[in-house]
Tab-separated table of C-alpha atoms in Angstrom:
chain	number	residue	atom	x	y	z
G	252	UNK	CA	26.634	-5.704	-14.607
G	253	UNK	CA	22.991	-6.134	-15.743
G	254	UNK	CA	21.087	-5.695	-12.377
G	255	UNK	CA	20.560	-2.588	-10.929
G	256	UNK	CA	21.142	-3.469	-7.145
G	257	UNK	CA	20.149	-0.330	-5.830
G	258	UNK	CA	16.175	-0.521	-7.344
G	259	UNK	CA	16.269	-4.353	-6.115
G	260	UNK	CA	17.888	-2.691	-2.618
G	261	UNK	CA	14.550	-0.313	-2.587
G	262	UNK	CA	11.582	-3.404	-3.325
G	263	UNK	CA	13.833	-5.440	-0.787
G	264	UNK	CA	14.088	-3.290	2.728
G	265	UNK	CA	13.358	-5.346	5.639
G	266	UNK	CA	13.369	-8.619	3.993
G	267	UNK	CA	15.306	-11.019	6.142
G	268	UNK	CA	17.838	-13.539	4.508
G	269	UNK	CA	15.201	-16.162	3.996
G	270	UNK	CA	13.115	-14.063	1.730
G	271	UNK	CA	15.906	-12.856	-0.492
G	272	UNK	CA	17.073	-16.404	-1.028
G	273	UNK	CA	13.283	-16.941	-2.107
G	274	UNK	CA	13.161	-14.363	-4.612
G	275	UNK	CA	16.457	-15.383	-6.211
G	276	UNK	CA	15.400	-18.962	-6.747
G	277	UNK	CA	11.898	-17.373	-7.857
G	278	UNK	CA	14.469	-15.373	-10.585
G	279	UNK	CA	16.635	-18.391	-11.328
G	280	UNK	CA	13.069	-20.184	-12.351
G	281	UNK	CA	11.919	-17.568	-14.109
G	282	UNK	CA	15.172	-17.053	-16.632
G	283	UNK	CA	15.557	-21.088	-16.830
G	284	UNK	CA	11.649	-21.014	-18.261
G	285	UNK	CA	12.619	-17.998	-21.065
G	286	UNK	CA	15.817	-19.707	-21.727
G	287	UNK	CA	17.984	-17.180	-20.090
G	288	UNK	CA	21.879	-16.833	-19.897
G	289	UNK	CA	21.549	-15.199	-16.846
G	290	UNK	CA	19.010	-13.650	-14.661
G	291	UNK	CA	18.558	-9.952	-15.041
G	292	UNK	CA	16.589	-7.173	-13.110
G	293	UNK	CA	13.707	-7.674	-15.342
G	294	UNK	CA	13.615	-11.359	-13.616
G	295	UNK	CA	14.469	-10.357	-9.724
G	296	UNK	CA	11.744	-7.800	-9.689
G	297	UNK	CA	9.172	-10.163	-11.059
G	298	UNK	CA	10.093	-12.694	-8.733
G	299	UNK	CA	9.422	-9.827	-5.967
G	300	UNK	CA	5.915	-9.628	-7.323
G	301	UNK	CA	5.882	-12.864	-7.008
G	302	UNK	CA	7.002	-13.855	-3.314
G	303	UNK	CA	4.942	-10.663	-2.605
G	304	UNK	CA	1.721	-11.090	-4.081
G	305	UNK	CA	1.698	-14.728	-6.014
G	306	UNK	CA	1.475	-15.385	-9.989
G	307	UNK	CA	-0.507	-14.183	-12.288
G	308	UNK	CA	-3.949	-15.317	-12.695
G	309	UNK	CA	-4.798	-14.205	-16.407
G	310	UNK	CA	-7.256	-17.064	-16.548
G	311	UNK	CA	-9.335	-15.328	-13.797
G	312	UNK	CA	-10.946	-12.077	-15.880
G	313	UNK	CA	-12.643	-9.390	-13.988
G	314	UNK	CA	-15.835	-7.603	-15.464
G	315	UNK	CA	-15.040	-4.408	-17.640
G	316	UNK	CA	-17.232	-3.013	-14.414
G	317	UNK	CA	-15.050	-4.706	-11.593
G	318	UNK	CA	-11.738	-4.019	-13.964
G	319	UNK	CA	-12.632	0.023	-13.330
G	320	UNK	CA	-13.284	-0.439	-9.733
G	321	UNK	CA	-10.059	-2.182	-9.458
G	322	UNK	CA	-8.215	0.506	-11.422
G	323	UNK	CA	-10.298	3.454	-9.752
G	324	UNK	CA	-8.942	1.858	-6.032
G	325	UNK	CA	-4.833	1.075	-7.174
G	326	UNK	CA	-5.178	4.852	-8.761
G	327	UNK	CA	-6.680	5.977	-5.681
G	328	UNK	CA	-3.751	4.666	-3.460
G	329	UNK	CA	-1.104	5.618	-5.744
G	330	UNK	CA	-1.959	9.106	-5.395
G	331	UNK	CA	-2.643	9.795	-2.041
G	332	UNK	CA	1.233	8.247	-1.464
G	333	UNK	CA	2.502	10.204	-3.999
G	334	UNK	CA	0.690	13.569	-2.308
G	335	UNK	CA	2.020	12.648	1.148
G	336	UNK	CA	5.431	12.497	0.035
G	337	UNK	CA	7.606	10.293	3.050
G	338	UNK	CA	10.265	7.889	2.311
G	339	UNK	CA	8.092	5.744	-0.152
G	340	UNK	CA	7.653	5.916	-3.510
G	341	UNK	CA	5.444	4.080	-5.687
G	342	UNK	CA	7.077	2.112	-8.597
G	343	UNK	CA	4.848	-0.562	-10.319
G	344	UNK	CA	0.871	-0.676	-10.337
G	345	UNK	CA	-1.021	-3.654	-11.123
G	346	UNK	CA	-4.708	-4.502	-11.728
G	347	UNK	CA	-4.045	-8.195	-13.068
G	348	UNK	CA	-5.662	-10.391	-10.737
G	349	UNK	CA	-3.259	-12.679	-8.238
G	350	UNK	CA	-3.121	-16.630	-7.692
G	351	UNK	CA	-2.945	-15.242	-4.057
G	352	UNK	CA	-6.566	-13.610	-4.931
G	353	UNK	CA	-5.270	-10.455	-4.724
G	354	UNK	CA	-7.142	-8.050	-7.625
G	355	UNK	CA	-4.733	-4.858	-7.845
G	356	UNK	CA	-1.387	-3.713	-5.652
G	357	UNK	CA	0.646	-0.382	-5.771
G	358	UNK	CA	4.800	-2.113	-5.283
G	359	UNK	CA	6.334	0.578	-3.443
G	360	UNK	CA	9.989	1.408	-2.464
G	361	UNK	CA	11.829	2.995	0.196
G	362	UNK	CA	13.529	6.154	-1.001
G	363	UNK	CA	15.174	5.951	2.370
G	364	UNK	CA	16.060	2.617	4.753
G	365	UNK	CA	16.330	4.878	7.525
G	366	UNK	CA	12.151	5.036	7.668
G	367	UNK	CA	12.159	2.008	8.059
G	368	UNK	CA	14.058	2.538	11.812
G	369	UNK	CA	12.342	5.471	13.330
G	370	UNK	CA	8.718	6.631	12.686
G	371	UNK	CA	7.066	9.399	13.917
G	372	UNK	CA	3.358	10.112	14.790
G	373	UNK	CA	2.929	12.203	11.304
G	374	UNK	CA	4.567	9.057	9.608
G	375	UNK	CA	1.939	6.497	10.946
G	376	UNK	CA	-0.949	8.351	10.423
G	377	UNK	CA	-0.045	9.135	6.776
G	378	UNK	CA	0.363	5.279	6.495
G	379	UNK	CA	-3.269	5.604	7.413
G	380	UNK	CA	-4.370	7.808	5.448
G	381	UNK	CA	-2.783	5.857	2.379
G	382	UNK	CA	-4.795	2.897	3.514
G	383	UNK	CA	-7.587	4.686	2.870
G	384	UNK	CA	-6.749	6.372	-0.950
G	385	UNK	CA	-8.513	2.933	-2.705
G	386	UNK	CA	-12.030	3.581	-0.796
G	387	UNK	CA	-12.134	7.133	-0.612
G	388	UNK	CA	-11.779	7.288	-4.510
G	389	UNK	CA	-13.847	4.510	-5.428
G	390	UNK	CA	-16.935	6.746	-3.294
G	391	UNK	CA	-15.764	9.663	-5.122
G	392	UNK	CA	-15.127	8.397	-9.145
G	393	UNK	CA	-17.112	5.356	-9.119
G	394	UNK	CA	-19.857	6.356	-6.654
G	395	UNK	CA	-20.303	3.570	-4.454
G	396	UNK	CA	-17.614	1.424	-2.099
G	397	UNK	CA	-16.790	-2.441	-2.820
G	398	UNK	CA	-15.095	-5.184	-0.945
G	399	UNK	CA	-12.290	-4.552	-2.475
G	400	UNK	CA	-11.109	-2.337	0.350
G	401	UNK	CA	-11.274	-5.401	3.341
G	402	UNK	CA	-7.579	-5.874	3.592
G	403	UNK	CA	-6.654	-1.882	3.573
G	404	UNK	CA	-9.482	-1.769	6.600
G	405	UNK	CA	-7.327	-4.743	8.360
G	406	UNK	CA	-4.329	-3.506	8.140
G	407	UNK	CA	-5.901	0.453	8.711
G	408	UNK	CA	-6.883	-0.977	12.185
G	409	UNK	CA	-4.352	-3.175	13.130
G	410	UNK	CA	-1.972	0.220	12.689
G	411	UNK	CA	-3.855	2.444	14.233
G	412	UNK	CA	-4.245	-0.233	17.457
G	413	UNK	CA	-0.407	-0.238	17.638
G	414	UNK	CA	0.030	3.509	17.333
G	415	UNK	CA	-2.658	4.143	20.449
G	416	UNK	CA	-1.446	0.775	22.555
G	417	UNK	CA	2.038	-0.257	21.589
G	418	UNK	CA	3.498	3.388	21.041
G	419	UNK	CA	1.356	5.295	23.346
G	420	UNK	CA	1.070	8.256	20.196
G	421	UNK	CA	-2.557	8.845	20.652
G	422	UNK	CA	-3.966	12.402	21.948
G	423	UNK	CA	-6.417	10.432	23.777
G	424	UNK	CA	-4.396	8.147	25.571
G	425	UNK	CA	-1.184	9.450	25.435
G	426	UNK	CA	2.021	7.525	27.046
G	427	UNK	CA	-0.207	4.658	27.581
G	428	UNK	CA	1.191	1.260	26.728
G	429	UNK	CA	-1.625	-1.033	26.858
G	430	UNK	CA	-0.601	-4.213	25.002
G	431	UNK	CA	1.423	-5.814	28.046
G	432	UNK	CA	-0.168	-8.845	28.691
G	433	UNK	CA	0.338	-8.454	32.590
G	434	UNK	CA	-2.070	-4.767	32.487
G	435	UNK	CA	-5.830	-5.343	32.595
G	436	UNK	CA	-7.803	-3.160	30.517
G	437	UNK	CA	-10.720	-1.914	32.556
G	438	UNK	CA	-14.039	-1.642	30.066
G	439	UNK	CA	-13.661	2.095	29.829
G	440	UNK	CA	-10.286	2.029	28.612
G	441	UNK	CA	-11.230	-0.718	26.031
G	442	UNK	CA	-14.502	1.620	24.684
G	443	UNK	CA	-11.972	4.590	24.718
G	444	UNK	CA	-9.291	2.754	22.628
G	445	UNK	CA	-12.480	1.857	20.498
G	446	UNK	CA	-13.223	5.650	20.010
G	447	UNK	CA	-10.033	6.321	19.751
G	448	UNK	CA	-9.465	4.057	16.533
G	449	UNK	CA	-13.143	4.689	15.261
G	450	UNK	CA	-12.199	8.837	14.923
G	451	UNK	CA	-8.840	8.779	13.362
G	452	UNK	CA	-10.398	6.155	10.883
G	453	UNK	CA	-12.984	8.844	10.148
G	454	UNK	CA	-10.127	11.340	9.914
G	455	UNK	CA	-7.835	9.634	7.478
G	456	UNK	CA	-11.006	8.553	5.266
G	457	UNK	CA	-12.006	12.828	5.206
G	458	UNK	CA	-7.812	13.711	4.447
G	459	UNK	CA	-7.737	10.706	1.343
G	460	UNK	CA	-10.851	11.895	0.119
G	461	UNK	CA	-9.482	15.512	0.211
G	462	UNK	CA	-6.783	14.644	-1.866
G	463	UNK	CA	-8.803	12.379	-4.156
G	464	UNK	CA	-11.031	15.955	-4.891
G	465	UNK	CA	-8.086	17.889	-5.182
G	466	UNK	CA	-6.696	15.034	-8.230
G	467	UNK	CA	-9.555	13.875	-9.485
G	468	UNK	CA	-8.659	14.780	-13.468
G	469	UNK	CA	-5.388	12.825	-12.516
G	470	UNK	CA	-7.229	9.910	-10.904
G	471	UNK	CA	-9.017	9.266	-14.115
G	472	UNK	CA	-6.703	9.893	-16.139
G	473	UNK	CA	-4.426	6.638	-14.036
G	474	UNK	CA	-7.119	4.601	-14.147
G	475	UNK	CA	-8.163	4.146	-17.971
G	476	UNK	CA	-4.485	3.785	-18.211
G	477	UNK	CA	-4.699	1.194	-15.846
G	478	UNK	CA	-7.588	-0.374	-17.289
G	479	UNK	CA	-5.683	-0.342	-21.197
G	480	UNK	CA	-2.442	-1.621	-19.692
G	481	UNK	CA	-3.243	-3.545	-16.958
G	482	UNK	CA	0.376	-2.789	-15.499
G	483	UNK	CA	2.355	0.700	-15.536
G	484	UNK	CA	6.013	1.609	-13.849
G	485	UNK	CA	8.886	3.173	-15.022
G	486	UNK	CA	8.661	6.602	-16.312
G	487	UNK	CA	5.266	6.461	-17.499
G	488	UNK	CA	4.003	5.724	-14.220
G	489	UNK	CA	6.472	8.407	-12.655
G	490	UNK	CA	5.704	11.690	-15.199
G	491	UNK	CA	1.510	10.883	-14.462
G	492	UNK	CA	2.430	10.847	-10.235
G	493	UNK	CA	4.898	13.825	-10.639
G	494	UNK	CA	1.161	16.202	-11.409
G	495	UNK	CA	-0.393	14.817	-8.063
G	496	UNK	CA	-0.708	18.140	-5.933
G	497	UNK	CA	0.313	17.524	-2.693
G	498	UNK	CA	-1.598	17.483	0.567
């Protein structure tokens, strides 16, 4: 009666059998270390976190410099989500570094499983552009860019890749399904999926950074919270995302 299966049902879409049975022995771990009667919600969405982004490193301490970069990037993300509305949410913000060397994560939920069967072109290119949030405010509230952005570019181009040659969405090359491995790309085709990728980078950076401008009171506001807490959800984190002005 304690666990609220329908937030655990959110973190949890698209996680096969294999991973559930992880986090629950992650839980089980957790409540036999407090001394626990039972495992609660408390202990199923920390072992989430967990299985989704390691332990807690509090031993590693980031600069009072790096710690506002950090915050300034998570804040940065959380908004431009939170402006692009969609069928995630985000629920939990973190700027404690990871024992998977991860420095800050937004934990988002699905508001609705059916996003995760169908997406449309709008869908994938706000993905995108929420890729980009962490960057574009760190050039805009902290004035320069860090490395901290590497594994948003990654994933930034491995998505837009798909959407031009797996789902054949792109303006350029539309219909075209180019990943097959029995079609040869000719060189042209390979420089125009290049382009391709190059300009709708550039155009998701330009929309995050819009709505960075547009929120930038709220942004800094998020991120000295951030930096005091270290961790917000609930309904603090929820009455600060409800002011973001949407795209």
């Amino acid at each position: 009666n304690e666990i609220d299966y329908a937030q655990l049902a959110h973190l949890t879409s698209g996680m096969s059998g294999a991973g559930l049975a992880g986090i629950f022995n992650e839980a089980a771990l957790l409540a036999t270390r407090e001394g626990a009667e039972h495992i609660t919600t408390d202990h199923l969405i920390r072992a989430i976190e967990l299985v989704v982004v390691g332990f807690k490193d509090t031993a590693r301490r980031l600069s009072p410099e790096d710690r506002m970069t950090v915050a300034v990037h998570e804040a940065g993300h959380a908004i431009v989500r939170s402006a692009l509305g969609g069928h995630a949410r985000v629920s939990r913000i973190s700027i404690i570094t990871t024992s998977l060397g991860v420095m800050g994560y937004n934990l988002n939920t699905l508001e609705d499983e059916t996003g995760l069967l169908l997406r449309t072109r709008d869908e994938i290119l706000g993905d995108g552009v929420c890729l980009r949030g962490g960057r574009a405010a760190e050039q805009i509230m902290v004035g320069r860019i860090s490395t901290g952005a590497s594994d948003d570019l990654r994933r930034a181009n491995r998505l837009l890749y798909e959407f031009i040659t797996v789902y054949g969405l792109s303006e350029a090359l539309p219909h075209r399904v180019l990943h097959d491995e029995d079609i040869l790309w000719s060189e042209y085709t390979t420089q125009r999926v290049d382009e391709e990728i190059q300009r709708l980078l550039g155009e998701s950076y330009a929309r995050a950074k819009q709505i960075i401008e547009r929120n930038r009171a709220l942004a800094s506001i998020l991120a000295d919270r951030l930096v005091e807490c270290e961790e917000l959800s609930s309904a603090e984190l929820q009455t600060l995302l409800c002011q973001v002005q949407t795209d």
